Amino acid sequence: MVIGAGVGGLVAALRLAHRGHQVTVLDSAAQPGGKIHTQRVGEVLIDSGPTVFTMRWVFDEILRAVGTRLENHLRLRPLSVLARHFWDDGSQLDLFADAERSEAAIADWAGGQEAQRFRAFCARTRAVYDTLEGPFMRSPRPGLLGLMARTGPSGLAVLSQLGPMRTLWQQMGREFGDPRLRQLFARYATYCGSSPWQAPATLMLVAQVEMDGVWSVEGGMAALAEMLAQLARAQGATLRLGCTAQRIDVQQGRVRGVELATGEFLPADQVLFNGEAAALRGGLLGPAARAPVPTQAPPRALSAMTWALHAPLAGVALDRHNVFFCPDYACEFEDIFHHQRLPRLPTVYVCAQDRPGQVPAGAPERVLALVNAPATGDRPDWREEELDACQDTTFRFLNRLGLQLPADSPGMRRSSPLDFHRRFPASGGALYGQATHGWTGIFKRPGAQTPVRGLYLAGGSVHPGPGVPMAALSGQLAAEAMLANPVSTRRSRPVATFGGMSTP
Ligand SMILES: Cc1cc2nc3c(=O)[nH]c(=O)nc-3n(C[C@H](O)[C@H](O)[C@H](O)COP(=O)(O)OP(=O)(O)OC[C@H]3O[C@@H](n4cnc5c(N)ncnc54)[C@H](O)[C@@H]3O)c2cc1C
């Protein structure tokens, strides 16, 4: 039984069903995908959750393991421009998939010395990424000692160069002289919902993840979730959508089943919970299911304010992924994490979902604009005026930087931490589980295996962390842990193969 059809739950369901297990996936929502979701604006659907697709290899491996290939099911296009960045001094920089092109662009823009620094930075991020991919991302929740043992002396040398206590912001100050580059690369902390001022320097590996490639997905990110759901169904899994689990039944320390909000009881020997770990801590799935997560609540990751609109764009030329940096970056994170309020001047991410490509001048385009926000969606005293003020500042700021985005666009959909909290219970609207703050932050997420026999965890609030590919990896790790503890629900053999490929 899998509670939650987020990417972690779907990946685990696919893997388990392929290995012949009887799998039912429950989700409160009407569509699979969880945070991967679209909103309808007029006639079009706009991706309103994740938009940056990275680490394609994760999905290549997942589909290979169930006997098929990603390209048989999904059309992906590598982007040559990873992201376009704008500052309020009027400057603009593209980062490219081709590092040499980025280096040349930086040389033209900030001088040869910064370009050299960028080259050295690329070598260091590569080394950090290579050190942590196997021993951390692919491993079931390593502790500090386990990680040290797995990385070996050369890996330890790479990590110790960073200085274990150094923050990402401090590290980026050592890497770059130009404050704009420091800001650009420190922003990668937000991909894990964290502040550059509190995230450890090791999070520079997120920059490597993006430099290794960003793809656009035909049909949007929702097509990825739909693909996983369809493949799981083809392997015999059942998806019950619009179905909320309200209690995980545990007797004598082991899982017996799941009770739905309707009162229906579904017996199960193994249950994978793909919702927020905080929901277990808060007792939302019953008192017995509290045990797997530490009682002390970690700091929540970032939430967001988003605007989905279908409107003509004017002013500066956009690529697909665009970032408009606010001039006082420290103030933005102080507002969010220290004062727990919407930033008075935010950095704005704008995803122009019909680009790159030909968009006729003046024609409406699908756009998602996003600013970071505190995960306080469960605060009882939110006022609509706070959200309105944030919207006003955001659209005026974009305008000042040259992008005319109509704030009065018909049908525009706004989402706030309150909306994300409603959709993802116990999250406060946090989009990435817990913040990765402090040098031990990466070790604080629970792993797939829990002290309750038969209860497993997967998702962005679980090791190895948030983001679509990482949550997918957590689903894979959970499925492996469940397969290592066989139970009676196994069917006799796998039920389907894809496109004539053999099953392992
Ligand atoms: C606006 C936004 C932008 C983002 N941008 C990016 C990006 O560009 N790139 C990237 O890689 N990541 C991004 N992320 C993060 C990424 O989407 C998530 O980390 C990832 O999708 C989380 O997957 P998950 O497996 O944790 O499941 P989730 O997506 O969290 O889904 C969990 C599911 O469990 C269900 N559920 C919970 N409790 C119950 C219950 N009791 N009964 C039934 N169902 C239940 C929920 O309804 C939900 O569908 C973004 C997220 C958001 C929202």
Coordinates of C-alpha atoms and ligand atoms in Angstrom, one line a residue:
M1 CA 0.0 0.0 0.0
V2 CA 1.4 3.4 -1.0
I3 CA -0.1 6.6 0.6
G4 CA 0.6 9.4 -1.8
A5 CA 1.0 9.5 -5.6
G6 CA 3.8 12.1 -5.5
V7 CA 6.8 11.2 -7.6
G8 CA 8.4 9.2 -4.7
G9 CA 5.2 7.1 -4.2
L10 CA 4.7 6.5 -7.9
V11 CA 8.3 5.4 -8.5
A12 CA 8.1 2.9 -5.6
A13 CA 4.7 1.7 -6.8
L14 CA 6.0 1.0 -10.2
R15 CA 9.1 -0.8 -9.0
L16 CA 7.1 -2.9 -6.5
A17 CA 4.3 -3.8 -9.0
H18 CA 7.0 -4.7 -11.6
R19 CA 8.5 -7.1 -9.1
G20 CA 5.1 -8.8 -8.7
H21 CA 3.8 -7.2 -5.6
Q22 CA 0.1 -6.2 -5.2
V23 CA 0.2 -2.5 -4.9
T24 CA -2.6 0.1 -4.2
V25 CA -1.7 3.8 -4.3
L26 CA -4.0 6.2 -2.4
D27 CA -4.0 9.9 -2.9
S28 CA -6.3 12.7 -1.6
A29 CA -5.9 14.6 -4.9
A30 CA -7.8 13.9 -8.1
Q31 CA -4.6 13.6 -10.2
P32 CA -1.4 11.8 -9.6
G33 CA 1.8 13.8 -9.2
G34 CA 1.4 15.6 -5.8
K35 CA 3.5 18.8 -6.1
I36 CA 3.8 18.2 -9.8
H37 CA 0.5 19.8 -10.9
T38 CA -1.1 22.0 -13.5
Q39 CA -3.6 24.8 -13.2
R40 CA -6.1 25.7 -15.9
V41 CA -6.0 29.3 -17.1
G42 CA -8.6 29.8 -19.8
E43 CA -8.0 27.2 -22.4
V44 CA -4.5 26.2 -21.4
L45 CA -2.9 24.1 -18.6
I46 CA 0.1 25.7 -16.9
D47 CA 2.7 23.7 -14.9
S48 CA 2.4 25.2 -11.5
G49 CA 4.7 23.0 -9.5
P50 CA 8.2 22.0 -10.5
T51 CA 9.3 23.2 -13.9
V52 CA 13.1 22.5 -14.0
F53 CA 13.7 18.9 -15.0
T54 CA 17.2 17.8 -14.1
M55 CA 19.1 14.5 -13.4
R56 CA 17.5 12.7 -16.3
W57 CA 19.6 9.7 -15.5
V58 CA 17.5 9.0 -12.4
F59 CA 14.4 8.3 -14.6
D60 CA 16.5 6.5 -17.3
E61 CA 17.6 4.1 -14.5
I62 CA 14.1 3.7 -13.1
L63 CA 12.5 2.9 -16.4
R64 CA 15.4 0.6 -17.4
A65 CA 14.9 -1.3 -14.1
V66 CA 11.3 -2.1 -15.1
G67 CA 12.2 -3.1 -18.6
T68 CA 11.6 -0.1 -20.7
R69 CA 13.2 3.2 -21.8
L70 CA 12.3 6.8 -20.9
E71 CA 12.3 7.9 -24.5
N72 CA 9.6 5.3 -25.3
H73 CA 7.2 7.2 -23.1
L74 CA 8.3 10.8 -22.8
R75 CA 9.7 13.4 -25.2
L76 CA 12.5 15.4 -23.6
R77 CA 14.4 18.2 -25.1
P78 CA 17.8 19.3 -23.7
L79 CA 17.9 23.1 -23.2
S80 CA 21.0 24.9 -24.4
V81 CA 20.3 27.9 -22.1
L82 CA 20.0 26.6 -18.5
A83 CA 18.7 29.9 -17.2
R84 CA 18.7 33.6 -18.0
H85 CA 19.5 35.9 -15.1
F86 CA 18.7 39.6 -14.7
W87 CA 19.8 42.2 -12.2
D88 CA 18.5 45.6 -11.4
D89 CA 21.6 47.4 -12.7
G90 CA 20.4 46.3 -16.2
S91 CA 22.9 43.5 -16.5
Q92 CA 21.9 40.0 -17.8
L93 CA 23.7 36.7 -18.0
D94 CA 22.8 33.3 -19.6
L95 CA 24.2 30.1 -18.2
F96 CA 24.6 27.4 -20.9
A97 CA 24.6 23.6 -20.8
D98 CA 27.9 24.0 -22.5
A99 CA 30.3 25.1 -19.7
E100 CA 32.7 26.6 -22.2
R101 CA 30.0 28.9 -23.6
S102 CA 29.1 29.9 -20.0
E103 CA 32.8 30.7 -19.4
A104 CA 33.0 32.8 -22.5
A105 CA 29.8 34.6 -21.5
I106 CA 31.2 35.3 -18.1
A107 CA 34.5 36.5 -19.6
D108 CA 32.6 39.1 -21.8
W109 CA 30.4 40.1 -18.9
A110 CA 32.6 40.2 -15.8
G111 CA 36.1 39.8 -17.1
G112 CA 38.7 37.1 -17.6
Q113 CA 39.5 36.6 -13.9
E114 CA 35.9 35.8 -13.1
A115 CA 35.8 33.3 -16.1
Q116 CA 38.8 31.6 -14.6
R117 CA 37.2 31.5 -11.3
F118 CA 34.1 30.0 -12.9
R119 CA 36.3 27.2 -14.4
A120 CA 37.8 26.4 -11.0
F121 CA 34.3 26.5 -9.5
C122 CA 33.1 24.0 -12.1
A123 CA 35.9 21.6 -11.3
R124 CA 35.1 21.9 -7.6
T125 CA 31.3 21.4 -8.0
R126 CA 32.1 18.4 -10.2
A127 CA 34.3 16.9 -7.5
V128 CA 31.7 17.5 -4.7
Y129 CA 28.9 16.0 -6.8
D130 CA 31.0 13.0 -7.8
T131 CA 32.0 12.5 -4.1
L132 CA 28.4 12.6 -2.9
E133 CA 26.3 10.9 -5.7
G134 CA 27.0 7.3 -4.7
P135 CA 27.8 7.5 -1.0
F136 CA 25.0 9.9 -0.2
M137 CA 22.2 10.2 -2.9
R138 CA 22.1 6.5 -3.8
S139 CA 22.7 5.2 -0.3
P140 CA 20.0 4.4 2.3
R141 CA 20.4 7.4 4.7
P142 CA 24.1 7.4 5.6
G143 CA 25.2 9.0 8.9
L144 CA 28.3 11.1 9.1
L145 CA 30.6 8.1 9.8
G146 CA 29.0 6.0 7.1
L147 CA 29.4 8.8 4.6
M148 CA 33.1 9.2 5.6
A149 CA 33.7 5.5 5.2
R150 CA 32.0 5.5 1.8
T151 CA 33.7 8.5 0.3
G152 CA 37.2 7.3 1.2
P153 CA 40.3 9.5 1.6
S154 CA 40.0 11.3 -1.8
G155 CA 36.3 12.2 -1.2
L156 CA 37.1 13.4 2.3
A157 CA 39.8 15.6 0.9
V158 CA 37.3 17.1 -1.5
L159 CA 34.8 17.8 1.3
S160 CA 37.3 19.0 3.8
Q161 CA 38.5 21.6 1.3
L162 CA 35.1 23.2 1.6
G163 CA 35.4 23.5 5.4
P164 CA 32.6 21.6 7.2
M165 CA 31.2 24.7 8.9
R166 CA 31.2 27.0 5.9
T167 CA 27.8 28.2 4.5
L168 CA 27.1 28.2 0.8
W169 CA 27.1 32.0 0.9
Q170 CA 30.5 32.1 2.4
Q171 CA 31.8 29.5 0.0
M172 CA 30.4 31.5 -3.0
G173 CA 32.2 34.5 -1.7
R174 CA 35.5 32.6 -1.9
E175 CA 34.7 31.3 -5.4
F176 CA 33.7 34.6 -7.0
G177 CA 34.8 38.2 -6.8
D178 CA 31.7 39.5 -8.7
P179 CA 28.8 39.8 -6.3
R180 CA 26.3 38.9 -9.0
L181 CA 28.0 35.5 -9.6
R182 CA 28.1 35.0 -5.8
Q183 CA 24.3 35.6 -5.8
L184 CA 23.6 33.5 -8.8
F185 CA 25.4 30.4 -7.5
A186 CA 24.2 30.8 -3.9
R187 CA 20.6 30.7 -5.1
Y188 CA 21.0 27.0 -5.7
A189 CA 20.3 26.6 -1.9
T190 CA 16.7 27.4 -2.7
Y191 CA 16.4 24.3 -4.8
C192 CA 16.4 22.5 -1.5
G193 CA 14.2 25.1 0.1
S194 CA 17.1 26.6 2.1
S195 CA 18.7 29.9 2.8
P196 CA 22.2 30.4 1.2
W197 CA 23.2 31.9 4.6
Q198 CA 22.4 28.7 6.5
A199 CA 22.9 26.0 3.9
P200 CA 26.2 24.1 4.0
A201 CA 28.7 24.7 1.3
T202 CA 28.2 21.2 0.0
L203 CA 24.9 22.3 -1.5
M204 CA 27.1 23.8 -4.3
L205 CA 26.5 20.3 -5.8
V206 CA 23.1 21.5 -6.9
A207 CA 24.7 23.9 -9.3
Q208 CA 26.4 20.8 -10.9
V209 CA 23.1 19.0 -11.1
E210 CA 21.8 21.9 -13.3
M211 CA 25.1 22.2 -15.3
D212 CA 24.7 18.5 -16.1
G213 CA 21.6 19.4 -18.1
V214 CA 18.1 20.7 -17.9
W215 CA 15.4 19.3 -20.2
S216 CA 11.9 20.5 -21.2
V217 CA 9.3 17.8 -21.1
E218 CA 6.7 17.7 -23.9
G219 CA 3.3 17.9 -22.2
G220 CA 4.9 19.6 -19.2
M221 CA 6.0 18.0 -15.9
A222 CA 2.5 16.6 -15.4
A223 CA 3.3 14.3 -18.3
L224 CA 6.1 12.8 -16.2
A225 CA 3.8 12.0 -13.3
E226 CA 1.1 10.7 -15.7
M227 CA 3.7 8.4 -17.3
L228 CA 4.8 6.9 -14.0
A229 CA 1.1 6.4 -13.0
Q230 CA 0.4 4.7 -16.3
L231 CA 3.4 2.4 -16.1
A232 CA 2.5 1.5 -12.6
R233 CA -1.0 0.7 -13.7
A234 CA 0.3 -1.4 -16.6
Q235 CA 2.3 -3.4 -14.1
G236 CA -0.9 -4.1 -12.1
A237 CA -0.9 -1.3 -9.5
T238 CA -4.2 0.2 -8.6
L239 CA -4.5 4.0 -8.1
R240 CA -7.3 5.2 -5.9
L241 CA -7.4 9.0 -6.3
G242 CA -9.6 11.3 -4.2
C243 CA -9.0 8.9 -1.3
T244 CA -7.5 10.1 2.0
A245 CA -5.7 7.9 4.4
Q246 CA -6.5 8.9 8.0
R247 CA -4.8 6.2 10.1
I248 CA -2.0 3.7 9.6
D249 CA -3.0 0.8 11.7
V250 CA -0.1 -0.6 13.8
Q251 CA -0.5 -3.6 16.1
Q252 CA 2.4 -5.1 18.2
G253 CA 4.9 -2.9 16.4
R254 CA 4.0 -3.9 12.9
V255 CA 1.7 -2.4 10.2
R256 CA -1.6 -4.1 9.6
G257 CA -3.3 -1.7 7.2
V258 CA -4.7 1.7 6.4
E259 CA -8.0 3.3 7.4
L260 CA -9.5 5.8 5.0
A261 CA -11.3 9.0 5.8
T262 CA -14.5 7.2 4.8
G263 CA -13.9 4.5 7.5
E264 CA -13.0 1.8 5.0
F265 CA -10.2 -0.4 6.2
L266 CA -7.6 -1.7 3.7
P267 CA -5.4 -4.5 5.2
A268 CA -1.7 -4.3 4.2
D269 CA 1.6 -5.9 5.4
Q270 CA 3.7 -3.0 4.1
V271 CA 2.8 0.7 3.9
L272 CA 4.8 3.3 2.2
F273 CA 4.0 6.9 3.3
N274 CA 4.8 9.5 0.6
G275 CA 3.3 12.5 2.4
E276 CA 5.2 15.0 4.5
A277 CA 7.2 13.3 7.3
A278 CA 5.8 16.2 9.5
A279 CA 2.3 14.7 9.0
L280 CA 3.4 11.6 10.9
R281 CA 5.1 13.7 13.6
G282 CA 1.9 15.7 14.0
G283 CA -0.1 12.5 14.5
L284 CA -2.2 13.0 11.3
L285 CA -1.9 9.3 10.5
G286 CA -2.6 8.1 14.0
P287 CA -0.5 7.9 17.2
A288 CA 1.2 4.7 16.3
A289 CA 2.7 6.1 13.1
R290 CA 4.5 8.8 14.9
A291 CA 7.5 6.7 15.8
P292 CA 9.4 6.9 12.4
V293 CA 10.2 10.6 12.6
P294 CA 12.2 12.5 15.3
T295 CA 9.9 14.3 17.7
Q296 CA 11.7 17.5 17.4
A297 CA 10.5 19.5 14.3
P298 CA 13.3 20.6 12.0
P299 CA 13.0 24.1 10.4
R300 CA 10.7 24.0 7.4
A301 CA 11.9 24.6 3.9
L302 CA 10.8 27.4 1.7
S303 CA 7.3 27.8 0.6
A304 CA 6.3 30.1 -2.4
M305 CA 3.9 32.5 -3.8
T306 CA 3.1 31.6 -7.4
W307 CA 1.2 33.2 -10.3
A308 CA 0.1 31.1 -13.3
L309 CA -1.0 33.2 -16.2
H310 CA -1.6 33.1 -19.9
A311 CA -0.7 36.5 -21.2
P312 CA 1.4 38.3 -23.8
L313 CA 4.8 39.3 -22.5
A314 CA 6.6 42.4 -23.5
G315 CA 10.0 44.0 -22.6
V316 CA 13.1 42.0 -22.1
A317 CA 13.5 38.8 -24.1
L318 CA 12.9 35.7 -21.9
D319 CA 14.3 32.2 -22.3
R320 CA 12.4 29.3 -20.7
H321 CA 13.9 29.7 -17.2
N322 CA 14.5 33.2 -16.0
V323 CA 15.6 34.7 -12.7
F324 CA 15.2 38.4 -11.7
F325 CA 17.5 39.0 -8.7
C326 CA 16.5 41.4 -6.0
P327 CA 19.2 43.9 -5.0
D328 CA 19.3 42.9 -1.3
Y329 CA 19.5 39.1 -1.2
A330 CA 20.3 38.9 2.5
C331 CA 17.2 40.9 3.3
E332 CA 15.0 38.5 1.3
F333 CA 16.1 35.5 3.4
E334 CA 16.1 37.4 6.7
D335 CA 12.4 38.3 5.9
I336 CA 11.6 34.7 5.2
F337 CA 13.5 32.6 7.7
H338 CA 14.0 35.1 10.5
H339 CA 10.9 37.3 10.4
Q340 CA 8.7 34.6 8.9
R341 CA 7.1 37.1 6.5
L342 CA 6.8 37.5 2.8
P343 CA 9.9 39.2 1.4
R344 CA 9.6 42.9 1.1
L345 CA 11.5 42.7 -2.2
P346 CA 11.7 39.2 -3.7
T347 CA 13.9 37.5 -6.3
V348 CA 11.5 36.3 -9.0
Y349 CA 11.7 33.1 -11.0
V350 CA 9.7 33.3 -14.3
C351 CA 9.1 30.1 -16.3
A352 CA 8.0 31.0 -19.8
Q353 CA 6.7 27.5 -20.7
D354 CA 6.3 28.0 -24.5
R355 CA 10.0 28.9 -24.8
P356 CA 12.4 28.3 -26.3
G357 CA 10.4 28.3 -29.5
Q358 CA 8.5 30.6 -31.7
V359 CA 6.0 32.7 -29.8
P360 CA 4.4 35.2 -32.2
A361 CA 4.8 38.8 -31.0
G362 CA 1.8 39.8 -28.9
A363 CA 0.5 36.3 -28.5
P364 CA -0.4 35.0 -25.1
E365 CA 2.2 32.7 -23.4
R366 CA 2.0 30.2 -20.5
V367 CA 3.9 31.7 -17.6
L368 CA 4.6 30.7 -14.0
A369 CA 6.1 33.3 -11.8
L370 CA 7.4 32.3 -8.3
V371 CA 8.8 34.0 -5.3
N372 CA 10.1 32.4 -2.1
A373 CA 7.9 32.6 0.9
P374 CA 7.9 31.4 4.5
A375 CA 6.3 28.0 5.2
T376 CA 3.7 29.5 7.6
G377 CA 0.6 28.4 5.7
D378 CA -0.8 27.1 8.9
R379 CA -0.6 30.6 10.6
P380 CA -4.1 31.5 11.6
D381 CA -3.8 35.2 11.1
W382 CA -2.8 35.6 7.4
R383 CA -4.4 38.6 5.8
E384 CA -5.3 38.8 2.1
E385 CA -3.6 42.2 2.0
E386 CA -0.2 40.6 2.7
L387 CA -0.6 38.4 -0.3
D388 CA -1.9 41.4 -2.4
A389 CA 1.1 43.5 -1.3
C390 CA 3.5 40.7 -2.3
Q391 CA 1.9 40.4 -5.7
D392 CA 2.0 44.2 -6.2
T393 CA 5.7 44.4 -5.3
T394 CA 6.6 41.3 -7.5
F395 CA 4.9 42.6 -10.6
R396 CA 6.3 46.1 -10.1
F397 CA 9.8 44.8 -9.6
L398 CA 9.6 42.7 -12.8
N399 CA 8.4 45.8 -14.6
R400 CA 11.3 47.8 -13.2
L401 CA 13.7 45.2 -14.6
G402 CA 12.0 45.5 -18.0
L403 CA 9.5 42.6 -18.0
Q404 CA 5.9 43.7 -18.6
L405 CA 3.8 40.9 -17.1
P406 CA 0.2 42.0 -16.7
A407 CA -0.9 41.6 -13.0
D408 CA -4.5 41.9 -14.1
S409 CA -4.3 39.1 -16.7
P410 CA -7.8 37.4 -17.0
G411 CA -8.0 34.1 -15.2
M412 CA -4.6 34.4 -13.5
R413 CA -4.2 31.8 -10.7
R414 CA -2.4 32.8 -7.5
S415 CA -1.1 30.2 -4.9
S416 CA 0.2 31.0 -1.5
P417 CA 1.7 29.1 1.4
L418 CA -1.9 28.7 2.7
D419 CA -2.9 26.9 -0.5
F420 CA 0.2 24.6 -0.4
H421 CA -0.4 23.9 3.2
R422 CA -4.0 22.8 2.4
R423 CA -2.8 20.5 -0.4
F424 CA 0.1 19.1 1.6
P425 CA -1.0 18.5 5.2
A426 CA 1.3 19.5 8.0
S427 CA 3.7 21.2 5.6
G428 CA 2.9 24.8 6.4
G429 CA 3.2 25.1 2.7
A430 CA 6.9 24.0 2.6
L431 CA 7.6 22.7 -0.8
Y432 CA 10.8 20.8 0.0
G433 CA 10.2 19.2 3.4
Q434 CA 12.8 20.5 5.9
A435 CA 15.4 23.1 5.2
T436 CA 19.0 21.9 4.8
H437 CA 20.5 24.2 7.4
G438 CA 23.7 23.7 9.2
W439 CA 26.5 21.2 8.3
T440 CA 24.6 18.2 9.7
G441 CA 21.3 19.2 7.9
I442 CA 21.8 16.6 5.2
F443 CA 21.8 13.8 7.8
K444 CA 18.6 14.9 9.5
R445 CA 16.0 13.6 7.2
P446 CA 14.5 10.2 8.1
G447 CA 15.4 7.3 5.8
A448 CA 13.1 4.9 4.0
Q449 CA 13.2 2.3 6.7
T450 CA 11.4 3.0 10.0
P451 CA 11.3 1.4 13.5
V452 CA 7.8 0.3 12.8
R453 CA 7.9 -3.0 10.9
G454 CA 6.3 -2.7 7.5
L455 CA 6.2 1.1 7.5
Y456 CA 8.4 2.9 5.0
L457 CA 8.9 6.5 3.9
A458 CA 9.6 8.2 0.6
G459 CA 9.4 11.8 -0.7
G460 CA 11.0 15.2 -0.5
S461 CA 11.0 15.2 3.3
V462 CA 12.9 11.9 3.4
H463 CA 16.5 11.1 2.5
P464 CA 18.1 12.0 0.0
G465 CA 15.9 15.1 -0.1
P466 CA 13.6 17.2 -2.2
G467 CA 13.3 18.0 -5.9
V468 CA 11.7 15.7 -8.4
P469 CA 14.7 13.4 -9.1
M470 CA 15.7 13.2 -5.5
A471 CA 12.2 12.3 -4.4
A472 CA 12.2 9.7 -7.2
L473 CA 15.5 8.3 -5.7
S474 CA 13.8 8.1 -2.3
G475 CA 11.0 6.1 -3.9
Q476 CA 13.5 3.8 -5.4
L477 CA 15.4 3.4 -2.1
A478 CA 12.0 2.7 -0.3
A479 CA 11.0 0.1 -2.9
E480 CA 14.4 -1.7 -2.5
A481 CA 14.0 -1.7 1.3
M482 CA 10.5 -3.2 1.0
L483 CA 11.7 -5.8 -1.5
A484 CA 14.4 -6.8 0.9
N485 CA 11.7 -7.6 3.5
P486 CA 9.3 -9.9 1.5
V487 CA 5.7 -10.2 2.5
S488 CA 2.7 -12.3 1.5
T489 CA 1.2 -9.9 -1.0
R490 CA 3.6 -10.9 -3.8
R491 CA 1.9 -12.2 -6.9
S492 CA 3.4 -15.1 -8.8
R493 CA 5.2 -13.2 -11.5
P494 CA 5.6 -9.8 -13.1
V495 CA 2.5 -9.0 -15.2
A496 CA 3.7 -6.9 -18.1
T497 CA 6.7 -5.9 -20.1
F498 CA 7.0 -2.7 -22.2
G499 CA 7.7 -2.8 -25.9
G500 CA 9.0 -6.3 -25.8
M501 CA 11.9 -5.5 -23.5
S502 CA 12.9 -8.2 -21.1
T503 CA 12.3 -7.8 -17.4
P504 CA 15.3 -8.2 -15.0
Ligands
LIG1 C1 5.8 25.5 -6.9 C2 6.9 24.4 -6.8 C3 8.0 24.5 -7.6 C4 9.0 23.5 -7.5 N1 10.1 23.5 -8.4 C5 10.8 22.4 -8.6 C6 11.7 22.3 -9.7 O1 11.7 23.2 -10.6 N2 12.4 21.2 -9.8 C7 12.4 20.1 -8.9 O2 13.0 19.1 -9.1 N3 11.5 20.2 -7.9 C8 10.8 21.3 -7.7 N4 9.8 21.3 -6.7 C9 9.8 20.3 -5.6 C10 9.3 19.0 -6.1 O3 8.1 19.2 -6.8 C11 9.0 18.1 -4.9 O4 10.2 17.9 -4.2 C12 8.6 16.7 -5.4 O5 7.7 16.7 -6.4 C13 8.0 16.0 -4.1 O6 7.6 14.7 -4.4 P1 7.1 13.7 -3.2 O7 7.5 12.3 -3.6 O8 7.7 14.2 -2.0 O9 5.6 13.8 -3.2 P2 4.6 15.1 -3.1 O10 4.6 15.8 -4.4 O11 4.8 15.8 -1.9 O12 3.2 14.3 -3.0 C14 2.7 13.7 -1.9 C15 1.3 13.2 -2.2 O13 0.8 12.5 -1.0 C16 -0.5 12.8 -0.9 N5 -0.9 12.6 0.5 C17 -0.4 13.1 1.6 N6 -1.0 12.7 2.7 C18 -2.0 11.8 2.3 C19 -3.0 11.1 2.9 N7 -3.1 11.1 4.3 N8 -3.9 10.4 2.2 C20 -3.8 10.4 0.8 N9 -2.9 11.1 0.2 C21 -2.0 11.8 0.9 C22 -0.7 14.3 -1.3 O14 -2.0 14.6 -1.8 C23 0.3 14.3 -2.5 O15 -0.3 14.1 -3.7 C24 8.8 22.3 -6.7 C25 7.6 22.2 -5.9 C26 6.7 23.2 -6.0 C27 5.3 23.0 -5.3

